[in-house]
XYZ file of C-alpha atoms in Angstrom:
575
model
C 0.000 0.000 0.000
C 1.019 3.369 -0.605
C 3.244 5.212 1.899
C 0.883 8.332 1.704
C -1.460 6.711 4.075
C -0.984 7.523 7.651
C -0.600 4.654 10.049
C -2.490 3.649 12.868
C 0.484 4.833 14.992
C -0.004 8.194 13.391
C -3.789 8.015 13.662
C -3.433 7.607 17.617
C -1.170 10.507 18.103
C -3.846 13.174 16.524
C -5.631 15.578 18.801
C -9.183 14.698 18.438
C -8.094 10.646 19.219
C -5.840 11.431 22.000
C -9.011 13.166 23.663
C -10.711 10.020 23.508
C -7.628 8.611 25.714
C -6.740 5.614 23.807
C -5.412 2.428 25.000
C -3.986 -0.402 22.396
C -5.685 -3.614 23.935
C -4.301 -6.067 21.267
C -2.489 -6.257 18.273
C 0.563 -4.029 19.024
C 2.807 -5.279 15.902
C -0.009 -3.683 13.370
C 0.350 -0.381 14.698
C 2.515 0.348 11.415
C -0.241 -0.842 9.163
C -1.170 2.228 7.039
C -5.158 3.927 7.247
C -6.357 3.793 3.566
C -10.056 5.591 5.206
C -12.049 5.678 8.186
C -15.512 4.235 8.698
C -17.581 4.540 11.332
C -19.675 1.275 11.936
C -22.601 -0.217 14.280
C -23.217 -3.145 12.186
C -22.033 -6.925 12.840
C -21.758 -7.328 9.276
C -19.699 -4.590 8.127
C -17.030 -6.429 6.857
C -18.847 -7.157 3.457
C -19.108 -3.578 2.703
C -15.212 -3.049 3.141
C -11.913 -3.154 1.100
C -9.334 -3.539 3.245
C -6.928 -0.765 4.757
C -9.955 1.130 6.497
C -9.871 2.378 10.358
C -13.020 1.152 11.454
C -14.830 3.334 14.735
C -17.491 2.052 16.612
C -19.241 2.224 19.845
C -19.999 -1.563 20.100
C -24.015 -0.833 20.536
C -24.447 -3.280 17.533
C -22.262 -6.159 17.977
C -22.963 -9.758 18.762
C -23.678 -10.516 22.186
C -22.451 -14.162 22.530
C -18.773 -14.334 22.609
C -18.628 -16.982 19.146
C -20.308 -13.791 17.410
C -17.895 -11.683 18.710
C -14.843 -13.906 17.244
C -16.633 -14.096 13.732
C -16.452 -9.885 13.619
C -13.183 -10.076 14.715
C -12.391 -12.721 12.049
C -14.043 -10.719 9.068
C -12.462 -7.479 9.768
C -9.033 -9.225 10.052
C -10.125 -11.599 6.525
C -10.713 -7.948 4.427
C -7.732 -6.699 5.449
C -8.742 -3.510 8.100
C -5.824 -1.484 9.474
C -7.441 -1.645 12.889
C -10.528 -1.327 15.026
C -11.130 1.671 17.605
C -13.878 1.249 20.263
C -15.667 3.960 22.419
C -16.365 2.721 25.647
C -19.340 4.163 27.710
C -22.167 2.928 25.963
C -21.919 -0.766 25.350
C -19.053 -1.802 27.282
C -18.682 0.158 30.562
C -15.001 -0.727 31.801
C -13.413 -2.166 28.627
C -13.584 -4.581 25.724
C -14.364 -7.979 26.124
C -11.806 -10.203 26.801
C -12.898 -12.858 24.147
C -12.544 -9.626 21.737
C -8.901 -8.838 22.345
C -7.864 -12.269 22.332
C -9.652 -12.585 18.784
C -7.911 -9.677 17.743
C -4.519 -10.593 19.081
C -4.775 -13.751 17.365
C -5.183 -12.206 14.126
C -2.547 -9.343 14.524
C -5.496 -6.766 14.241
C -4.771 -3.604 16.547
C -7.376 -2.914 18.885
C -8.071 0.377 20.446
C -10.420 1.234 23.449
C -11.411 5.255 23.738
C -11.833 5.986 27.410
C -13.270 9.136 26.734
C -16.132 9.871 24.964
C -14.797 11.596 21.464
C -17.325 13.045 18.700
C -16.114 10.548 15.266
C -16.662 13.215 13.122
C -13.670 15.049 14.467
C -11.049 11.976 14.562
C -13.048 11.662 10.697
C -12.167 14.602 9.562
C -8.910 14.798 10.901
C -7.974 11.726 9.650
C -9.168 12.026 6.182
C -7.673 15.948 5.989
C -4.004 13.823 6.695
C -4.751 11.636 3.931
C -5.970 14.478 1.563
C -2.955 16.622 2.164
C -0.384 13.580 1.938
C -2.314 12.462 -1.516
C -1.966 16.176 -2.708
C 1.762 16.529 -1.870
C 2.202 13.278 -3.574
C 0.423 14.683 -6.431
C 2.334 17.851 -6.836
C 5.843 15.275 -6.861
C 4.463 13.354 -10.015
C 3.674 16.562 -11.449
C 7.469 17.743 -11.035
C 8.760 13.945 -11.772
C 6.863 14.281 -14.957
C 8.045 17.890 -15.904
C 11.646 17.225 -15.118
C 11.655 14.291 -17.378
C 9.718 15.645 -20.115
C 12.514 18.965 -19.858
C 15.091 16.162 -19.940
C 13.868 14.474 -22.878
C 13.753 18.174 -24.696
C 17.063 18.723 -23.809
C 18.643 15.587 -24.611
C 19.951 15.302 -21.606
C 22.567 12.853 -21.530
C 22.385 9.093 -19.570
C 24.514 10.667 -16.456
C 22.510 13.378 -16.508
C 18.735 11.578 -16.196
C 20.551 9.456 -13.444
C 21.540 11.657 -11.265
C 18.234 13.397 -11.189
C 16.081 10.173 -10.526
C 18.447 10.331 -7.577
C 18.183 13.712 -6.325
C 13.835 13.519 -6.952
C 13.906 10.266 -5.327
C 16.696 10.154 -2.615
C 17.579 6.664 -2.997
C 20.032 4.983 -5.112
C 19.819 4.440 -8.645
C 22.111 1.998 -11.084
C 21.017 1.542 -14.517
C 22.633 -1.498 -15.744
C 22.703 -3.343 -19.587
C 20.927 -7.003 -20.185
C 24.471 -8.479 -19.275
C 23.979 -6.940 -15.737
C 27.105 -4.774 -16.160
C 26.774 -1.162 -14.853
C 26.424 1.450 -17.608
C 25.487 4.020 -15.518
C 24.634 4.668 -11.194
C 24.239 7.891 -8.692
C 24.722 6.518 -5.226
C 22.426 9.572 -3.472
C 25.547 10.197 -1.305
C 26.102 6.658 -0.244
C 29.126 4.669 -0.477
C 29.731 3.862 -4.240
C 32.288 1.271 -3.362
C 29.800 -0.458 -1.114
C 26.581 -0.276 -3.946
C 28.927 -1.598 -7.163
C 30.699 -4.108 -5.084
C 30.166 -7.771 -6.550
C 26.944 -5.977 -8.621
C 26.592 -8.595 -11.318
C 26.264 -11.547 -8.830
C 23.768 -9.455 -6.693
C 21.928 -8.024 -9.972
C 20.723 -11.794 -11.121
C 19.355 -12.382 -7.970
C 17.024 -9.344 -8.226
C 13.915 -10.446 -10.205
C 10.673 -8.985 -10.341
C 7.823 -10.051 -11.788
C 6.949 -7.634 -14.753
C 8.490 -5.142 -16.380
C 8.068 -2.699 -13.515
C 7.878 -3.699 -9.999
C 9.629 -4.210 -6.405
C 11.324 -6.751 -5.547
C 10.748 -7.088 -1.560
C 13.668 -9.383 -0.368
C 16.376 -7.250 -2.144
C 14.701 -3.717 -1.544
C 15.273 -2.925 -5.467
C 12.892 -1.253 -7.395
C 13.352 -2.191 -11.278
C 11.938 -1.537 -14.415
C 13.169 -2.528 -17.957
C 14.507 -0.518 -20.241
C 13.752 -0.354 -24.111
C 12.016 0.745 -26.905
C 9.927 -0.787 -29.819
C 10.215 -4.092 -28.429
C 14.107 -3.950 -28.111
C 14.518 -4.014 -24.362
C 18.538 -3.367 -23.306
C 18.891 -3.016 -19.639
C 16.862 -2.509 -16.339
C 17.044 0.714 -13.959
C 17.364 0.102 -10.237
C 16.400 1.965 -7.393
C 16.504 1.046 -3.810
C 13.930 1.537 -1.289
C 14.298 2.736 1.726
C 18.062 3.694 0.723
C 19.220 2.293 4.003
C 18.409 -0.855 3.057
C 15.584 -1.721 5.632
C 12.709 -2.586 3.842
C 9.779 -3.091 6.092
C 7.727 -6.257 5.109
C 3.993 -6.654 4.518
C 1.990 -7.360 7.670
C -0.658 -9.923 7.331
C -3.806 -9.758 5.394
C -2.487 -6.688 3.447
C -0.754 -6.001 0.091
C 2.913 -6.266 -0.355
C 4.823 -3.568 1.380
C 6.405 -1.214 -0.913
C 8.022 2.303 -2.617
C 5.574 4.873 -2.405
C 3.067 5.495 -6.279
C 5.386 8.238 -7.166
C 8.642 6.364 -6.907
C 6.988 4.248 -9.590
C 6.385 6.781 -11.513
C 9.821 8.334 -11.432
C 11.351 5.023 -12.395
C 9.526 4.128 -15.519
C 9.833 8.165 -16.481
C 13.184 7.778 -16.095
C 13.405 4.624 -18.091
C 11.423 6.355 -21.137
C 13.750 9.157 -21.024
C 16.658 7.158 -21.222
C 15.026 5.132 -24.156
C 13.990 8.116 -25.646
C 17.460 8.861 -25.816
C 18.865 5.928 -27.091
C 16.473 5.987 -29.956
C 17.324 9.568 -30.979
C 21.317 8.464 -30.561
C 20.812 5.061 -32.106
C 23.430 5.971 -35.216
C 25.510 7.050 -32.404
C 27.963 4.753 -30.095
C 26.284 2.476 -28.376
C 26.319 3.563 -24.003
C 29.093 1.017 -23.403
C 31.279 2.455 -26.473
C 30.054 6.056 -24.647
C 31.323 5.043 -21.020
C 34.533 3.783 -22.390
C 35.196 7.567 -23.984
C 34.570 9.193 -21.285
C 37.051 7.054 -18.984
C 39.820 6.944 -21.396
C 39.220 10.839 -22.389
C 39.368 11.271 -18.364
C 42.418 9.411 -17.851
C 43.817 11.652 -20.799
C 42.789 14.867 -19.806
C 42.524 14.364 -15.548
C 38.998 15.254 -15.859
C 37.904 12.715 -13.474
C 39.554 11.376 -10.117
C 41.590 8.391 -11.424
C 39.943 6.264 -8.091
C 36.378 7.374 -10.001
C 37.651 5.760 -13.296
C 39.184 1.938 -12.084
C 35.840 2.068 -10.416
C 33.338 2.809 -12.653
C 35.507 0.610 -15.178
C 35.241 -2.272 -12.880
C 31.135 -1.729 -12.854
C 31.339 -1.788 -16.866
C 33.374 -5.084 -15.757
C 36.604 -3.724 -16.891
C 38.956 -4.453 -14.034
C 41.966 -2.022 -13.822
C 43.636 -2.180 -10.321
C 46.178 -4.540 -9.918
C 46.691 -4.999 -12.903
C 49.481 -4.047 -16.005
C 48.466 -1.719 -17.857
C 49.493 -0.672 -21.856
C 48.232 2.287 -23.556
C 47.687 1.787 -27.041
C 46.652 3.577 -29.694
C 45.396 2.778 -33.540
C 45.296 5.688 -36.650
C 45.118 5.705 -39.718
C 48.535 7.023 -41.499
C 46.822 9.637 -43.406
C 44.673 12.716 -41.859
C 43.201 13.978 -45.022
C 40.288 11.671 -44.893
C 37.562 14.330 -44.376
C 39.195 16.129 -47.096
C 38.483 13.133 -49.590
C 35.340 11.395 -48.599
C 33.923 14.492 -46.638
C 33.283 14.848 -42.627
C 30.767 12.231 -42.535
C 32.728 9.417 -44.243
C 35.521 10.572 -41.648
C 33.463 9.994 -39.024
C 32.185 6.644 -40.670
C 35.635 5.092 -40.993
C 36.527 6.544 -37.824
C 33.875 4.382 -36.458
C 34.778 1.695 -38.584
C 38.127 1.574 -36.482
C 36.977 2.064 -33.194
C 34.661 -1.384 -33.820
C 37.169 -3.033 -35.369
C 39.406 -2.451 -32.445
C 37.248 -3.315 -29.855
C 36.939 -6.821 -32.189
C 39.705 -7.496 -31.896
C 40.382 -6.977 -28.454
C 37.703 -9.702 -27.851
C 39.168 -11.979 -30.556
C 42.002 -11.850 -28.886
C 40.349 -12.329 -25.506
C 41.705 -9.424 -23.606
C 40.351 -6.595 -21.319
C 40.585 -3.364 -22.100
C 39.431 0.047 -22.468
C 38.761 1.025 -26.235
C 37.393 4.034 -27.732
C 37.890 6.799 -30.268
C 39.921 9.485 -27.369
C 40.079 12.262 -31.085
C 38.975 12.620 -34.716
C 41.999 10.322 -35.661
C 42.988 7.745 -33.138
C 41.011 5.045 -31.271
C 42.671 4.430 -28.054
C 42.623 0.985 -25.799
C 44.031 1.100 -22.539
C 44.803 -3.083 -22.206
C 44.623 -4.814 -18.833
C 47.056 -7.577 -18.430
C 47.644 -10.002 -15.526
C 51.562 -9.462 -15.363
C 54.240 -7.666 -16.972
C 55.084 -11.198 -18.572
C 52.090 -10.888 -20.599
C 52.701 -7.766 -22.423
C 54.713 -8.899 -25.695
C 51.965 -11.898 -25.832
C 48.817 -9.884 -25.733
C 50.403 -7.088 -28.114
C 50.825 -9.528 -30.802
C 47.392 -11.152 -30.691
C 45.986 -7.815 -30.820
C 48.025 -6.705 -34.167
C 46.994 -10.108 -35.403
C 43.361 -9.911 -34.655
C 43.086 -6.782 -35.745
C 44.774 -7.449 -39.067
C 42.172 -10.114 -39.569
C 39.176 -8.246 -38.643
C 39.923 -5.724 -40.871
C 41.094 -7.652 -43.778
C 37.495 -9.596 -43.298
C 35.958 -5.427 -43.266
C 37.966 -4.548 -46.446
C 35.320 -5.883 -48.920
C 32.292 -4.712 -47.069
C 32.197 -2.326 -44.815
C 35.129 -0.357 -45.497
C 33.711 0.622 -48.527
C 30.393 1.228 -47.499
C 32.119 3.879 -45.391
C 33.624 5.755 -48.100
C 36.620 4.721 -48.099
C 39.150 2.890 -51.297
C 39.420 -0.680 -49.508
C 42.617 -1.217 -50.981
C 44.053 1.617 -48.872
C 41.164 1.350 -46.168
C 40.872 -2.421 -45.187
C 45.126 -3.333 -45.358
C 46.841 -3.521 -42.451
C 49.274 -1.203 -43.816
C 46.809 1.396 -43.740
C 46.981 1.782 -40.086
C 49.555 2.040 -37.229
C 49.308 0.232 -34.190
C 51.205 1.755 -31.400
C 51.818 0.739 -27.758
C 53.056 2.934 -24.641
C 55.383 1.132 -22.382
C 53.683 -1.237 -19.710
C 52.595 0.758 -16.437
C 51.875 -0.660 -12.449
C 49.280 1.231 -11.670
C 46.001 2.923 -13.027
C 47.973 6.136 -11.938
C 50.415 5.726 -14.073
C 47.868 4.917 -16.879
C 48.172 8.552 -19.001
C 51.886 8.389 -19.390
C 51.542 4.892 -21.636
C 48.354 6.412 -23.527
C 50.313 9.984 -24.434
C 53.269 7.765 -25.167
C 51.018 5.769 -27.400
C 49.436 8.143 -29.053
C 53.100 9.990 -29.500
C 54.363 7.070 -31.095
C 51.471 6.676 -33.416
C 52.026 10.555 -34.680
C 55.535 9.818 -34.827
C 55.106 6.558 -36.717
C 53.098 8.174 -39.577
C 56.514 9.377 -41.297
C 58.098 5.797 -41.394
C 58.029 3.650 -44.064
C 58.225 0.777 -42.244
C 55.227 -1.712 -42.024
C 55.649 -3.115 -38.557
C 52.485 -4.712 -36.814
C 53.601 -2.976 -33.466
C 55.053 0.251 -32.978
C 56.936 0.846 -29.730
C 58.924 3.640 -28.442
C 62.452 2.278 -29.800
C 61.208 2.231 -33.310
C 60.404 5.698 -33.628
C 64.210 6.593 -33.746
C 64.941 10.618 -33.894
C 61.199 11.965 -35.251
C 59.613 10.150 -32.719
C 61.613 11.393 -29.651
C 61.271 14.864 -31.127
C 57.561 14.448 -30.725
C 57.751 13.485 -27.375
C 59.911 16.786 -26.664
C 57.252 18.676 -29.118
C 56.032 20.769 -25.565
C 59.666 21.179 -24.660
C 60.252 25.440 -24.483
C 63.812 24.238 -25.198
C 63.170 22.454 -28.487
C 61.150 24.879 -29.823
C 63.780 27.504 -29.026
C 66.142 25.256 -31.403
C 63.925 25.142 -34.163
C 63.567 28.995 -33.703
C 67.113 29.834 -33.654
C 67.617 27.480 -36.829
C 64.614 28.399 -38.591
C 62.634 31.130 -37.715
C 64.648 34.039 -40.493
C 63.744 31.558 -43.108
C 60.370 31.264 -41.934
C 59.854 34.766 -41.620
C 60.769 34.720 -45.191
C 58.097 32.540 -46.650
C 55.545 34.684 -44.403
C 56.132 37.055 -46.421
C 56.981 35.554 -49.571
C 54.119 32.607 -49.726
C 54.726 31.739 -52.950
C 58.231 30.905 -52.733
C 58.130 28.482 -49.436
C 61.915 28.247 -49.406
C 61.331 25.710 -46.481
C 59.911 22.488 -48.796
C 63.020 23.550 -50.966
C 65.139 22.974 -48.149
C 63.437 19.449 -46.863
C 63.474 18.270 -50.136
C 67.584 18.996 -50.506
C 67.672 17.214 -47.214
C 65.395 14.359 -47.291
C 67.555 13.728 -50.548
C 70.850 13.013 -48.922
C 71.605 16.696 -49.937
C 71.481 15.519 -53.636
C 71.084 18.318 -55.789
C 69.779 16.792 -58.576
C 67.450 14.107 -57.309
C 66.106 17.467 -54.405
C 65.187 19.531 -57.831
C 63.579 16.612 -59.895
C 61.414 15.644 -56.417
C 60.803 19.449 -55.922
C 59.747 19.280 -59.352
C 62.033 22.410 -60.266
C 64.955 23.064 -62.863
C 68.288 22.367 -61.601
C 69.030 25.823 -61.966
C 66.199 27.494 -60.341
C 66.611 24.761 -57.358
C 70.237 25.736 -57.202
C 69.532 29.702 -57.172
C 66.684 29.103 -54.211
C 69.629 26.787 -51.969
C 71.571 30.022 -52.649
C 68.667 32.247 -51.520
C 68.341 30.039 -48.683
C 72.172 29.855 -47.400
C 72.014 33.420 -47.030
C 68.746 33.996 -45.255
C 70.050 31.390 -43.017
C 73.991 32.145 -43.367
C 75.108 28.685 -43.050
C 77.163 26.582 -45.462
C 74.303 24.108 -46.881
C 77.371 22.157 -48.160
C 78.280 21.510 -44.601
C 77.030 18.177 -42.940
C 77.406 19.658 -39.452
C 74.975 22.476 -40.473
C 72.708 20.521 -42.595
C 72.247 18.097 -40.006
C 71.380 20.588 -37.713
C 69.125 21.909 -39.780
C 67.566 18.556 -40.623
C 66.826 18.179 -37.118
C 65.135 21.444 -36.698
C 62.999 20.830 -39.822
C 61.781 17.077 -38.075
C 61.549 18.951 -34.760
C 59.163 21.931 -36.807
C 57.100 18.924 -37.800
C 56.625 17.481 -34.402
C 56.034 21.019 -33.018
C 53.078 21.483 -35.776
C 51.241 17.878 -35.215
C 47.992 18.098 -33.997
């Protein structure tokens, strides 16, 4: 029954029924039973006229006479399901109830009340009933704001975080939302212990089940209701009532205990919103895909306490403490895909990526992290039982994801926009790995370094399955010193008249002249034909260039220098 209805408890501590003096005679353990109404009654047979939950008052001037009469009323108020039966004394009994009575009614569990005093029932009536009114109309004004807030959240879009944490705050209690595998996409503990809700969750989810798609389960103390749209149902949202845990259990004769109407309501509101949501996102990632972002993006960018992330990874059941970690991150070589298939076929084989990663981590039967973390790179942060196990896993990655996306190339690499001969090889992308890390702490420094080596990578011919940091030789430790104030002094000093130059002079760009003479092995003649210039126009620009700079481009000390600088430029400029 609804917790809007007072209890007899309640009942005896108004005004108008603690004039009457009352005294509880039997039945002491129903004194929590809640008052649906009050009748008054003079009538043996009143029980057929009832339906259950009422407060019955009487002055006993019509009840049986014989004390086997006098168990059968006691017997048919208790059968309907009454909260309780209050007797005047005074006009039919002088001193107090009849025994036979209260043992009847302590037999049956139904509290009976004597009133010592005579007390008008119209007042304890109306008193009653105004407690009832007002707790119905409060109720009434939370659906209203349960159902506004949800309908504002559903305008808005309002992310799955966001429709959490406000079942929470309208409700007070605890709320997890979880997928069909009973792994946590999503939970606002109300400002109780998160370690202590999440802890074991999947084993203690499966032993929550309702009956129906919305409804409260008493032994657990969860309120659930499933989750889906147009007959595609995808996970259940939890809340638990009371949020300490106590739930009080039904009393005899009356309806399951449970969560007041409006906790209902907020529940299955919730649950619409959230499917509302997924419907309008359904091209987008799917929540798991989104809760993997936004750890790895937190790890990357501190946006989230890093005791926050292994835990909310460990609901998703991704298990990150105590374990060894490797950042790793997958790109295509090429960044000009939006320029050649257009922003939407980036995005596409983007996408494309990020699923074929995540694959081929569960080909390979890992754990791990994986997500797009930019518009280039999909990131997987890999969680290995031991050190020993890093080499091992690495290579059954590459290999999986070699095969998953030579299986892609004649499908849906193309369907994505992209040539599948370039697209679908596993020359088309570099795999790069951070070094191995003890701790989730430690867990950005092998992502950057991943990601590093994956820029770095991009300018080496090389077609290794695995990049790692010694393969990267001197462009790739010049992109990990890209933020250095230091290095980008250097390429200053060595650069910066010569770049000043082709500010002003953009149609010259001296600089490709001088990374082609370079890249050439300070060739003349092969620099000019790759610059596509005459000989003797290339020559007169390295002239030009020698004395902007004033260095001896003949000289391998200052070339090299300047070789550096030009690699260092590079790394300085990568997004």
């Amino acid at each position: 029954m609804s917790a809007v209805f007072p209890t007899v408890r309640e009942v005896l501590a108004l005004d108008p029924v603690r004039h009457g003096a009352p005294r509880v005679v039997a039945g002491d353990d129903g004194l929590d039973r809640p008052v649906r109404w009050v009748h008054v009654a003079e009538v043996p047979d009143i029980a057929t006229l009832l339906g259950g939950g009422e407060l019955v008052l009487t002055t006993g001037i019509g009840l049986p006479a014989d004390d086997a009469g006098l168990r059968a009323f006691i017997g048919d108020l208790a059968d309907v399901g009454v909260s309780g039966l209050v007797v005047e004394l005074g006009r039919r009994y002088l001193s107090g109830v009849p025994r036979v009575m209260a043992a009847a009614a302590d037999r049956r569990g139904l509290p009976l009340v004597e009133l010592r005093r005579a007390t008008p029932f119209v007042r304890i009536t109306e008193a009653v009933h105004a407690l009832i009114v007002d707790a119905q109309l409060t109720e009434l004004r939370a659906t209203e704001e349960i159902h506004q807030r949800f309908n504002d959240l559903s305008v808005e879009g309002a992310d799955t975080a966001e429709v959490i944490r406000q079942a929470a705050e309208l409700s007070g209690c605890p709320v997890v939302l979880e997928n069909l595998s009973r792994q946590v996409l999503g939970y606002d503990p109300a400002g109780e212990s998160a370690e202590l809700l999440l802890d074991g969750w999947e084993q203690h989810s499966r032993r929550i089940r309702p009956a129906g798609r919305t409804a409260y389960d008493l032994d657990s103390g969860w309120l659930v209701t499933t989750v889906g749209a147009r007959g595609q149902d995808w996970g259940r949202l939890l809340l638990r009532w009371p949020a300490s845990g106590d739930v009080p259990s039904a009393q005899a004769g009356e309806p399951t205990a449970g969560p007041p109407t409006r906790l209902t309501i907020l529940i299955e509101r919730a649950a619409s919103t959230l499917a509302l949501g997924r419907l309008i996102r359904r091209d987008a990632e799917g929540l798991e895909r989104q809760i993997h972002r936004t750890l790895l993006t937190a790890l990357l960018d501190h946006s989230r306490p890093v005791d926050e992330v292994g835990l909310r990874a460990k609901a998703l059941g991704v298990v990150l403490d105590r374990r060894h970690l490797v950042g790793v991150m997958v790109r295509h070589r090429a960044d000009d895909a939006a320029g050649e298939v257009g922003p939407e076929g980036a995005q596409a084989r983007l996408r494309d990526l990020a699923e074929a990663v995540g694959q081929a981590v569960r080909e390979a039967k890992l754990t791990a992290l994986t997500s797009a973390v930019d518009d280039h790179s999909v990131g997987a942060l890999l969680a290995l039982p031991d050190p020993a196990a890093e080499d091992r896993a690495l290579s059954a990655f590459a290999s999986a994801l070699h095969r998953v996306r030579l299986d892609a190339g004649t499908g849906r690499a193309s369907t994505a926009g992209v040539d599948p001969a370039r697209g679908a090889g596993p020359a088309a992308v570099i795999v790069a790995a951070g070094s191995g890390v003890g701790s989730l702490r430690e867990a950005r420094r092998s992502l950057v370094e991943a990601r590093q080596i994956a820029e770095a990578a991009r300018r080496d011919r090389r077609d290794l399955p695995i990049f790692r940091l010694p393969h990267v030789g001197l462009a790739g430790l010049l992109h990990l010193l890209r933020d250095e104030p230091r290095l980008q002094t250097f390429v200053e000093r060595e650069l910066g008249t010569l770049l000043e130059y082709d500010a002003r002079h953009p149609r010259e760009q001296l600089l490709d002249t001088l990374r082609a003479y370079l890249e050439q092995g300070r060739n003349k003649s092969a620099a000019a034909a790759a610059a596509h210039l005459s000989r003797p126009a290339f020559y007169e620009r390295l002239a030009r260039i020698a004395r902007i700079l004033d260095v001896d481009l003949d000289s391998v000390e200052a070339a090299l220098s300047l070789h550096v600088a030009l690699l260092a430029l590079e790394a300085v400029r990568a997004p």
